Coordinates of N, CA and C in Angstrom, one line a residue:
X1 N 0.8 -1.2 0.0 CA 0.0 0.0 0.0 C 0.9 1.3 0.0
X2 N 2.0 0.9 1.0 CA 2.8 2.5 1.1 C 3.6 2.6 -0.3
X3 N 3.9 1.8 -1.2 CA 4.7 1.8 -2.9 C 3.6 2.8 -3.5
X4 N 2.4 1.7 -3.6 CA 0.9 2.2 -4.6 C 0.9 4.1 -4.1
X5 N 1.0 4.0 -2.9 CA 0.4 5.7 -2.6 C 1.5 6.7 -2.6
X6 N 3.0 6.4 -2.7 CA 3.9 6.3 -2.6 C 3.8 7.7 -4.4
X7 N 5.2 8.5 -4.6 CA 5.1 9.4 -5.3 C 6.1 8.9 -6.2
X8 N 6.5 7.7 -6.0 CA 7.6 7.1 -6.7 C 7.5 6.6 -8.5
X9 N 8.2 6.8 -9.3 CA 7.9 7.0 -10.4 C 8.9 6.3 -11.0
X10 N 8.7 5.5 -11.9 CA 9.6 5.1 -13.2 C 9.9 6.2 -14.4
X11 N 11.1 5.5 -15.0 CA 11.6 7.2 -15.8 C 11.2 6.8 -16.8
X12 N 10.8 8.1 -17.2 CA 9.5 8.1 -18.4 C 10.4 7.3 -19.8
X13 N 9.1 6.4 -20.4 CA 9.8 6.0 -21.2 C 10.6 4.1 -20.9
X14 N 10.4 3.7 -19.5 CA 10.6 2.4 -19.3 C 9.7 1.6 -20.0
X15 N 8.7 2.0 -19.8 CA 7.7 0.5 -20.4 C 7.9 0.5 -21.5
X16 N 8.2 2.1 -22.7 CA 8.2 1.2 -23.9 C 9.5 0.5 -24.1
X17 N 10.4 0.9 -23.6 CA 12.1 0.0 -23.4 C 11.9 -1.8 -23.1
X18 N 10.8 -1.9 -21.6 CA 10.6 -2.6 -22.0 C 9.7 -3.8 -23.0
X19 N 8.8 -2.9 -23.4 CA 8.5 -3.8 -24.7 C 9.3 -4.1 -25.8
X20 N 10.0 -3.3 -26.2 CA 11.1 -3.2 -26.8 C 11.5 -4.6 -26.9
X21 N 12.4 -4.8 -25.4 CA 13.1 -5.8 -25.3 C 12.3 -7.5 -25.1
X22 N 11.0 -7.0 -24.9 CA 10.1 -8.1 -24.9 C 9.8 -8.4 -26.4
X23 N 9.3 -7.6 -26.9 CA 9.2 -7.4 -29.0 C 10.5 -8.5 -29.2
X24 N 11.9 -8.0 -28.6 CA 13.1 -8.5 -29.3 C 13.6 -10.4 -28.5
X25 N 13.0 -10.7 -27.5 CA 13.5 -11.8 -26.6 C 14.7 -11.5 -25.8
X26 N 14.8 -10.1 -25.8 CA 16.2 -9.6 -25.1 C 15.6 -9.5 -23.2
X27 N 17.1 -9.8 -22.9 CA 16.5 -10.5 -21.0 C 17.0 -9.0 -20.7
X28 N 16.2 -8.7 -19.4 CA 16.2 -7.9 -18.7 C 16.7 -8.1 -17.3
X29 N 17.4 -7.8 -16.7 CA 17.7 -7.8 -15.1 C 17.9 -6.5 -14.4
X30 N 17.5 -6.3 -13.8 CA 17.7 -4.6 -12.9 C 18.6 -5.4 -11.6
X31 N 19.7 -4.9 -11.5 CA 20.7 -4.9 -10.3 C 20.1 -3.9 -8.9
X32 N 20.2 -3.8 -8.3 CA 20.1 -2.9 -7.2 C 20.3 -3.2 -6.1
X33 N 21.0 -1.7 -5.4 CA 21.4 -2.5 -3.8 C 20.6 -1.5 -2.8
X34 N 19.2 -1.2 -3.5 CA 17.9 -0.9 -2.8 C 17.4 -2.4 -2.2
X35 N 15.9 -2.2 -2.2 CA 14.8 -3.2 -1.7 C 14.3 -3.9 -2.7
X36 N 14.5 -5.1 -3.2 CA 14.2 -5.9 -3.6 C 12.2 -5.9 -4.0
X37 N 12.4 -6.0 -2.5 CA 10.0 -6.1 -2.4 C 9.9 -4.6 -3.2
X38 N 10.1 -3.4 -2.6 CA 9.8 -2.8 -2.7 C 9.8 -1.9 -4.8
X39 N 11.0 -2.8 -5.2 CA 11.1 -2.6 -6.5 C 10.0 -3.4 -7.5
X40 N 9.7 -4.4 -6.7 CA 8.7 -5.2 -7.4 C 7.7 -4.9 -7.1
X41 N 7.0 -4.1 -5.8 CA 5.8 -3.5 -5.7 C 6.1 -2.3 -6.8
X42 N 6.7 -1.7 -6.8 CA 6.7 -0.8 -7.8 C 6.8 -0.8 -9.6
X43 N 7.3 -2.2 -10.0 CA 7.0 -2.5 -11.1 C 5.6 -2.8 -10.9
X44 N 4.6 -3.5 -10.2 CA 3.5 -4.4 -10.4 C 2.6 -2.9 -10.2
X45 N 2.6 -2.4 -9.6 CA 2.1 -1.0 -9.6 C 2.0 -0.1 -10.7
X46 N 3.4 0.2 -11.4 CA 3.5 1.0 -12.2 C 3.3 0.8 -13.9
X47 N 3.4 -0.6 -13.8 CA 3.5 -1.2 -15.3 C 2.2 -1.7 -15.7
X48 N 1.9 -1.5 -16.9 CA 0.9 -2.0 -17.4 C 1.0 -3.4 -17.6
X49 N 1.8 -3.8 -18.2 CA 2.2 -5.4 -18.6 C 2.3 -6.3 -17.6
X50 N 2.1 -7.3 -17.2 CA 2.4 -8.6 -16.8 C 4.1 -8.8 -16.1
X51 N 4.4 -9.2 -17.7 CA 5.7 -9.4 -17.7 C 6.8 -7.7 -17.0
X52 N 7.7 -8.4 -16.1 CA 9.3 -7.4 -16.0 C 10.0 -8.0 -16.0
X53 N 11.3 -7.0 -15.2 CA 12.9 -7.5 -15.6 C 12.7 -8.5 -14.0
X54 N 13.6 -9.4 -14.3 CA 14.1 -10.4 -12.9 C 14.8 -9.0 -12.3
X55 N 14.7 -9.3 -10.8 CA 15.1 -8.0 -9.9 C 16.7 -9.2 -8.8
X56 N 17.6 -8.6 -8.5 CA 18.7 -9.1 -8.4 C 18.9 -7.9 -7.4
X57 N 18.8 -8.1 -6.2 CA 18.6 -6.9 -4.7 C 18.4 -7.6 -3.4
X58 N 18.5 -6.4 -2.5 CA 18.3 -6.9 -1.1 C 16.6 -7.2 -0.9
X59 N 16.4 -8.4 -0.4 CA 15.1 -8.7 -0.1 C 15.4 -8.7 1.4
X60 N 13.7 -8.4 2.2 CA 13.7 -7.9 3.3 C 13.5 -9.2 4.1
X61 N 13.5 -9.5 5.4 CA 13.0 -10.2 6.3 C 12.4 -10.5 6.8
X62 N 11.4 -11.2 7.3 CA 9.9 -11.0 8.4 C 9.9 -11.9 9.2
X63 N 9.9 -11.7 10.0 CA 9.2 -12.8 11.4 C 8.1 -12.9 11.3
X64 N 7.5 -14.1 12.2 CA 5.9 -14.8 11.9 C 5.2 -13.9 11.9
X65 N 5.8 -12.5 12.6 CA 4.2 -11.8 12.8 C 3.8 -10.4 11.7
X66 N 4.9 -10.8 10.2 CA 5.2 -9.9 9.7 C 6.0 -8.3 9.3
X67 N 6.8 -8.9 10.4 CA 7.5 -7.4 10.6 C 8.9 -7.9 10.2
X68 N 9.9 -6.8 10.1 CA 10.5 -6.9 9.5 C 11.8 -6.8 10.6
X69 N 12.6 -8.2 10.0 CA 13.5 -7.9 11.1 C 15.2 -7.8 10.6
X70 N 15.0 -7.3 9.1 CA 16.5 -7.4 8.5 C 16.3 -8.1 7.1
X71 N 17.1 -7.9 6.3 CA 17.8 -8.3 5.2 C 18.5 -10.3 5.1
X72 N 18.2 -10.8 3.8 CA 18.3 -12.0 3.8 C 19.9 -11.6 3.2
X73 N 20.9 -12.5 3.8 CA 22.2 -12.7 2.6 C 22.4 -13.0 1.8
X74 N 22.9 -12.7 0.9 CA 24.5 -11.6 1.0 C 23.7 -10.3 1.1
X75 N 23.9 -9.3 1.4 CA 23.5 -7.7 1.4 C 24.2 -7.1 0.4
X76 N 23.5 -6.8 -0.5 CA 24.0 -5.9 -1.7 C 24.5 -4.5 -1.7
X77 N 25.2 -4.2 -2.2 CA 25.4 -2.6 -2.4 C 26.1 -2.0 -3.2
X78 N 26.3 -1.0 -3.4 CA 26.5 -0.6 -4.8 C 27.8 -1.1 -5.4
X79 N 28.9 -1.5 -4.6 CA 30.6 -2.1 -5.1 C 30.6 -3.9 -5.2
X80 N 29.1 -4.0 -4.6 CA 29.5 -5.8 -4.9 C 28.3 -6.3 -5.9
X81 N 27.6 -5.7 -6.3 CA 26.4 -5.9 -7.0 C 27.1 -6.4 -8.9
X82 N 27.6 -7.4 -8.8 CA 27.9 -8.0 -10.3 C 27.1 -9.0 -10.6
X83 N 27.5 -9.1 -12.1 CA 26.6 -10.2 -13.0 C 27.0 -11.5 -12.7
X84 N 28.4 -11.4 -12.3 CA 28.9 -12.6 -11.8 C 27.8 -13.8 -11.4
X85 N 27.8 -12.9 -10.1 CA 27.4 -13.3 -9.2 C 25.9 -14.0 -9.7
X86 N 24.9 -13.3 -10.2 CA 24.0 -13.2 -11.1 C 24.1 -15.3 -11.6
X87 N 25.1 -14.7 -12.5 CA 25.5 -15.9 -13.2 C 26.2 -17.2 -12.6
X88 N 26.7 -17.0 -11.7 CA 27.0 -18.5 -11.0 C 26.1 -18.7 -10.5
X89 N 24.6 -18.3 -9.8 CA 23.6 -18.8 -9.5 C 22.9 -19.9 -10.3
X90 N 22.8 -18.9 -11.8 CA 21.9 -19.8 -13.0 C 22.9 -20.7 -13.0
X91 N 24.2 -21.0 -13.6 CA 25.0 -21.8 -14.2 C 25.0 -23.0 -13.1
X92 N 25.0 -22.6 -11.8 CA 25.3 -23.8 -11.2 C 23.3 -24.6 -11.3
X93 N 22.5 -23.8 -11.5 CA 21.4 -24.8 -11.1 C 20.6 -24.7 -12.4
X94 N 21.7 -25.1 -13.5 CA 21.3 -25.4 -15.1 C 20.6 -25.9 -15.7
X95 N 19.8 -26.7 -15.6 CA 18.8 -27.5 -16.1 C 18.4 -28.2 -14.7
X96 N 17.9 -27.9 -13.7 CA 17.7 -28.1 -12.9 C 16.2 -26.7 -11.8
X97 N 15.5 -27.2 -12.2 CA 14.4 -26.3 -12.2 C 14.0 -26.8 -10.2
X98 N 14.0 -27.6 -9.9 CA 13.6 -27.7 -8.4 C 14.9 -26.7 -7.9
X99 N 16.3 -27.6 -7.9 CA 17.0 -26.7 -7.6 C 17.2 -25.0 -7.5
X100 N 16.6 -24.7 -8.7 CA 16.4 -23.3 -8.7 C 15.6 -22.9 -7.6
X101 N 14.4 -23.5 -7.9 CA 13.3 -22.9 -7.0 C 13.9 -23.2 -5.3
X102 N 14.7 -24.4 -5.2 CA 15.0 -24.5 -3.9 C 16.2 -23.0 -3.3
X103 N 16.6 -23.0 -4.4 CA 18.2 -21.7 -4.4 C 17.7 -20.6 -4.2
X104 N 16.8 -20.6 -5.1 CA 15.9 -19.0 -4.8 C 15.1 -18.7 -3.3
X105 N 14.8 -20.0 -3.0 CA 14.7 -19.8 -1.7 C 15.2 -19.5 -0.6
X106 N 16.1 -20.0 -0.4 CA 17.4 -20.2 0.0 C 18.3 -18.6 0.1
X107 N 17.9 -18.3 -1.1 CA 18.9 -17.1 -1.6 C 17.7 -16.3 -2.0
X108 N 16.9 -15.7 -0.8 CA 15.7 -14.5 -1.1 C 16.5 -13.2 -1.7
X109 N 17.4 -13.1 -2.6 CA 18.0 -11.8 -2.5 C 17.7 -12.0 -4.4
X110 N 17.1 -13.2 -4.9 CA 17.3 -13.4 -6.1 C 15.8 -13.7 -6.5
X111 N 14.8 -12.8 -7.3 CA 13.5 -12.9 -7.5 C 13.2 -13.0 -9.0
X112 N 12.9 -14.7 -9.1 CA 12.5 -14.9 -10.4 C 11.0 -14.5 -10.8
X113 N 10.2 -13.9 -11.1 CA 9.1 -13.5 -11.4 C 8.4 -14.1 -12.0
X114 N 7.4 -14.3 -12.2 CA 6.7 -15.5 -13.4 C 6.4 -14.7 -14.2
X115 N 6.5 -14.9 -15.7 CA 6.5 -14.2 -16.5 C 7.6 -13.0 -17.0
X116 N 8.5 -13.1 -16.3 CA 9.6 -11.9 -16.6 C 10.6 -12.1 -17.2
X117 N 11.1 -10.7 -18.1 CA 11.8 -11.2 -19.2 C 12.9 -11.0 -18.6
X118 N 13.3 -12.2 -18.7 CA 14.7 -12.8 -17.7 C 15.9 -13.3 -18.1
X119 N 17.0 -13.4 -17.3 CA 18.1 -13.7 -17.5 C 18.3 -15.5 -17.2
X120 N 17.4 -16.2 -18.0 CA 17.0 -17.7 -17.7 C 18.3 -18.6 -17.6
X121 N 19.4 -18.1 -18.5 CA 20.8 -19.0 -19.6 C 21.6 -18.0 -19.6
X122 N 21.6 -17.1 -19.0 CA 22.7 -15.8 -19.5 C 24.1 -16.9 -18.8
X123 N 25.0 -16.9 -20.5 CA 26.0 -17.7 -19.9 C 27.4 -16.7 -20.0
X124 N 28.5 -17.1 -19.5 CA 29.4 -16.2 -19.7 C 30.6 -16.6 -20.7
X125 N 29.9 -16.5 -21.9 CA 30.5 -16.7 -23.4 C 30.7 -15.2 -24.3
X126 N 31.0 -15.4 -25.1 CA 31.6 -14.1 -26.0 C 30.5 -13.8 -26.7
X127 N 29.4 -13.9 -26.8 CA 28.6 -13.7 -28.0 C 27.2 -13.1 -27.2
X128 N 27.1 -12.6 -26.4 CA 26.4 -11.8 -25.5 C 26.8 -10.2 -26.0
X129 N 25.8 -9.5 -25.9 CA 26.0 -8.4 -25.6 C 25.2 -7.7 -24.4
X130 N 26.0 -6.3 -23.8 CA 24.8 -5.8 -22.6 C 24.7 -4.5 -22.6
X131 N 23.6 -3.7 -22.1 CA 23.7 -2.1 -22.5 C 23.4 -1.9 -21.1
X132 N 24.4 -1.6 -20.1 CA 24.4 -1.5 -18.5 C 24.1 0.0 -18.2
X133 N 23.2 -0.1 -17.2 CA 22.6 1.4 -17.2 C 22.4 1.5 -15.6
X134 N 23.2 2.9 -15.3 CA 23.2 3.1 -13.9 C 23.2 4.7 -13.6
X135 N 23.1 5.0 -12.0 CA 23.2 6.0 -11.9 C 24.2 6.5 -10.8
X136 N 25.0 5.6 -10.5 CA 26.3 5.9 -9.5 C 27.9 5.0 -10.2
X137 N 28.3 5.6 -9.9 CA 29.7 5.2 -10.2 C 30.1 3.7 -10.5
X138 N 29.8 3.0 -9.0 CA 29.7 1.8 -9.3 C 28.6 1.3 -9.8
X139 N 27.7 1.2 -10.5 CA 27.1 0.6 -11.6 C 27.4 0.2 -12.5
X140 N 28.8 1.5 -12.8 CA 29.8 1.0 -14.4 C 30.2 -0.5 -14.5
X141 N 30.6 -1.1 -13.2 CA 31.3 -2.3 -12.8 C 30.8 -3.4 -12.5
X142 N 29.0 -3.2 -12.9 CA 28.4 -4.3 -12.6 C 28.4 -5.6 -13.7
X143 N 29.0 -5.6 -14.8 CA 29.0 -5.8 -15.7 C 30.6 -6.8 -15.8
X144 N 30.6 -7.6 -15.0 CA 32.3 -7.9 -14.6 C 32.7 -9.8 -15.6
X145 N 32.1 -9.9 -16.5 CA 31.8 -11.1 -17.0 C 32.3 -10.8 -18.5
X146 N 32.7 -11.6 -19.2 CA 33.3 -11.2 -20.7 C 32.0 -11.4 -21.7
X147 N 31.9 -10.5 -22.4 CA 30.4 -10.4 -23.3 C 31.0 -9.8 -24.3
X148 N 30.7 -9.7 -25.4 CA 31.2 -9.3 -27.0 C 31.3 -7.4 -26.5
X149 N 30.4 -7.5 -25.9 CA 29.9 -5.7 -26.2 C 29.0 -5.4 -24.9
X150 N 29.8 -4.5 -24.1 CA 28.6 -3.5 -23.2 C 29.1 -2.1 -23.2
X151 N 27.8 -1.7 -23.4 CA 27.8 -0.6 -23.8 C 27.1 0.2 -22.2
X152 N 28.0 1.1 -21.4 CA 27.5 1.5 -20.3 C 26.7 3.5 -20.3
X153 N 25.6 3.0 -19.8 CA 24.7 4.0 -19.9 C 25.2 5.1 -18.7
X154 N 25.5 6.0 -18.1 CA 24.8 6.5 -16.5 C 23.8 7.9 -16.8
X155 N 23.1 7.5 -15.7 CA 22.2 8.8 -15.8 C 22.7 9.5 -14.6
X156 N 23.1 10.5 -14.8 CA 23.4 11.3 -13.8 C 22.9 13.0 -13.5
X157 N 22.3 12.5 -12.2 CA 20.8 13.6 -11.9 C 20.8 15.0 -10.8
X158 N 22.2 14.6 -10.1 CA 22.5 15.5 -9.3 C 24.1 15.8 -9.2
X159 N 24.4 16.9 -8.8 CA 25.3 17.7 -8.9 C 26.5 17.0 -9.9
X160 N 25.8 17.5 -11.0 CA 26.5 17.1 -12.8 C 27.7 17.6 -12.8
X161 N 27.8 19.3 -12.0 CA 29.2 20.2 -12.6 C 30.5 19.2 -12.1
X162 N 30.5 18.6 -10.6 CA 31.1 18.7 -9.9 C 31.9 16.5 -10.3
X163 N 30.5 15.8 -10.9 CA 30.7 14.6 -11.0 C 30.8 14.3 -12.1
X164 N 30.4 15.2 -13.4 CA 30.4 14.8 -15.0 C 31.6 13.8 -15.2
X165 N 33.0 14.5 -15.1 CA 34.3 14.2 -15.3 C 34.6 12.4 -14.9
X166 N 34.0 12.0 -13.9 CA 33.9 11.3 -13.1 C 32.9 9.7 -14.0
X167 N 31.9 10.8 -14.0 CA 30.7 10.1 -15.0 C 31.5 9.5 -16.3
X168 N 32.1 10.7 -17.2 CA 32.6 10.5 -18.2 C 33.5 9.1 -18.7
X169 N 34.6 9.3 -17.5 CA 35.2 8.0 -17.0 C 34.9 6.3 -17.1
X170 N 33.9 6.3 -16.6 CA 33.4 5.2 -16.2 C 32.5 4.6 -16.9
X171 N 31.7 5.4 -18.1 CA 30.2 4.8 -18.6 C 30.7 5.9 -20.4
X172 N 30.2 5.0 -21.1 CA 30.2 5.2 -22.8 C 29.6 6.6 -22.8
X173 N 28.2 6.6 -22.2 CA 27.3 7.3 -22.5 C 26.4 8.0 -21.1
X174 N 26.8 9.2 -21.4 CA 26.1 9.7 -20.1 C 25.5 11.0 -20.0
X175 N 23.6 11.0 -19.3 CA 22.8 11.4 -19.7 C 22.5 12.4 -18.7
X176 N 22.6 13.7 -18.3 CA 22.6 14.2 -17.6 C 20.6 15.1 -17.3
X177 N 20.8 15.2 -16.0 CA 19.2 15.6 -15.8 C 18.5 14.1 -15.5
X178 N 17.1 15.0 -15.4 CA 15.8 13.8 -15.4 C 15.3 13.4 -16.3
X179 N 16.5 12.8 -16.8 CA 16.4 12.2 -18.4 C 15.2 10.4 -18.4
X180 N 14.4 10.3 -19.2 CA 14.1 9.4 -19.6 C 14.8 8.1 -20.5
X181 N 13.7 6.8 -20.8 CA 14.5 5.8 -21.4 C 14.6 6.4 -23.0
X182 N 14.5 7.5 -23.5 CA 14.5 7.7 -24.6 C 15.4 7.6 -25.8
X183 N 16.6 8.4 -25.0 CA 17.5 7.9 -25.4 C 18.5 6.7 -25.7
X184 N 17.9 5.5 -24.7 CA 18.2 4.5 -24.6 C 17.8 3.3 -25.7
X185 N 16.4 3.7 -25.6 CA 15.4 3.3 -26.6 C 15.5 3.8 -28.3
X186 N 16.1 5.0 -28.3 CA 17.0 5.1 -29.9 C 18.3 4.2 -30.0
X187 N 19.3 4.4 -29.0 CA 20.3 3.1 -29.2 C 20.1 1.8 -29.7
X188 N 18.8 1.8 -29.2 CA 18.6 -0.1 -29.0 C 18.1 0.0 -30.8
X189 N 17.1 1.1 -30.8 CA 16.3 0.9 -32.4 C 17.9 0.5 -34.0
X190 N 18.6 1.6 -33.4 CA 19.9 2.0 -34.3 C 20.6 0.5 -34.5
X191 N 20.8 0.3 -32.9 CA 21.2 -0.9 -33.2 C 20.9 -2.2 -33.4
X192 N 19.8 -2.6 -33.5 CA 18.8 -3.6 -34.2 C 18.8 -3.0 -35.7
X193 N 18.7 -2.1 -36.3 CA 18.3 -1.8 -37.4 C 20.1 -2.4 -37.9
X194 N 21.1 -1.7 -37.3 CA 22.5 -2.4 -38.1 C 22.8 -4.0 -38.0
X195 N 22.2 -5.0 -37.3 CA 22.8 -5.8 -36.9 C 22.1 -6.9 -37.8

């Protein structure tokens, strides 16, 4: 109830990104070393569609009587949040679907969604590509796996003069303000139309 009533907003321009990527069979995963529930109340809230990205974050804890008494392990945050990590989950429980479900359990920090366009096989081979999109420094780095091509986004929203340089550094492309997926969503067209 507190997400739904909540003034919190997706940046304009996500849903059609992700149809986009739904149109294309391209997997989506959102990293974050926020709240796990709380990003998923906020997709199921905010999206029209069914389907989202698998969310890969801190999920919360509750005791029987639903309160909340801490974070399940490992605790995420913005310097250890990789794909890696991501990826030795799937790879070790490969064709093994109870497993999963048992791991995910296990490992509440990892939320397969039903219906979400997901990182099901994301293996770590050369013939991958990824377009990593973040808004702090370490997000450049989430991307720590060999993949043909990542191409790194940041959006950067607050004090630009002082962190651009910084920005510039770390990420291909970087979008300054309360920028939307717009620009993101021309990339992806451009580059489907060359490939």
């Amino acid at each position: 109830e507190a997400v739904v009533a909540s003034g919190l907003v997706l940046r304009s321009q996500f849903e059609d990104f992700l149809h986009f990527a739904q149109q294309r069979k391209f997997s989506l995963l959102v990293f974050s070393a926020g709240i796990a529930d709380i990003i998923e109340e906020i997709f199921k809230s905010r999206l029209t569609t069914a389907a989202h990205p698998e969310i890969f974050a801190n999920k919360l804890k509750f005791d029987a009587n639903g309160k909340v008494v801490g974070f399940h392990e490992p605790v995420h945050h913005v310097f250890n949040k990789r794909l890696s990590s991501y990826c030795q989950l799937n790879l070790n429980l490969e064709n093994d679907a109870a497993s999963r479900t048992q791991a995910a359990d296990k490992q509440e920090w990892v939320i397969d969604t039903e219906g979400s366009v997901g990182l099901a096989q994301l293996e770590t081979t050369e013939d991958k590509g990824v377009i990593c999109i973040g808004d702090s420094l370490g997000d450049a780095e989430v991307v720590d796996v060999e993949v043909a091509e990542c191409i790194r986004i940041g959006y950067l929203n607050t004090a630009v003069d002082e962190r651009l340089g910084a920005f510039k550094e770390k990420f291909d492309i970087v979008l300054t303000g309360d920028r939307g997926f717009g620009p993101v969503l021309d990339l992806c067209y451009a580059a489907c139309e060359f490939s």
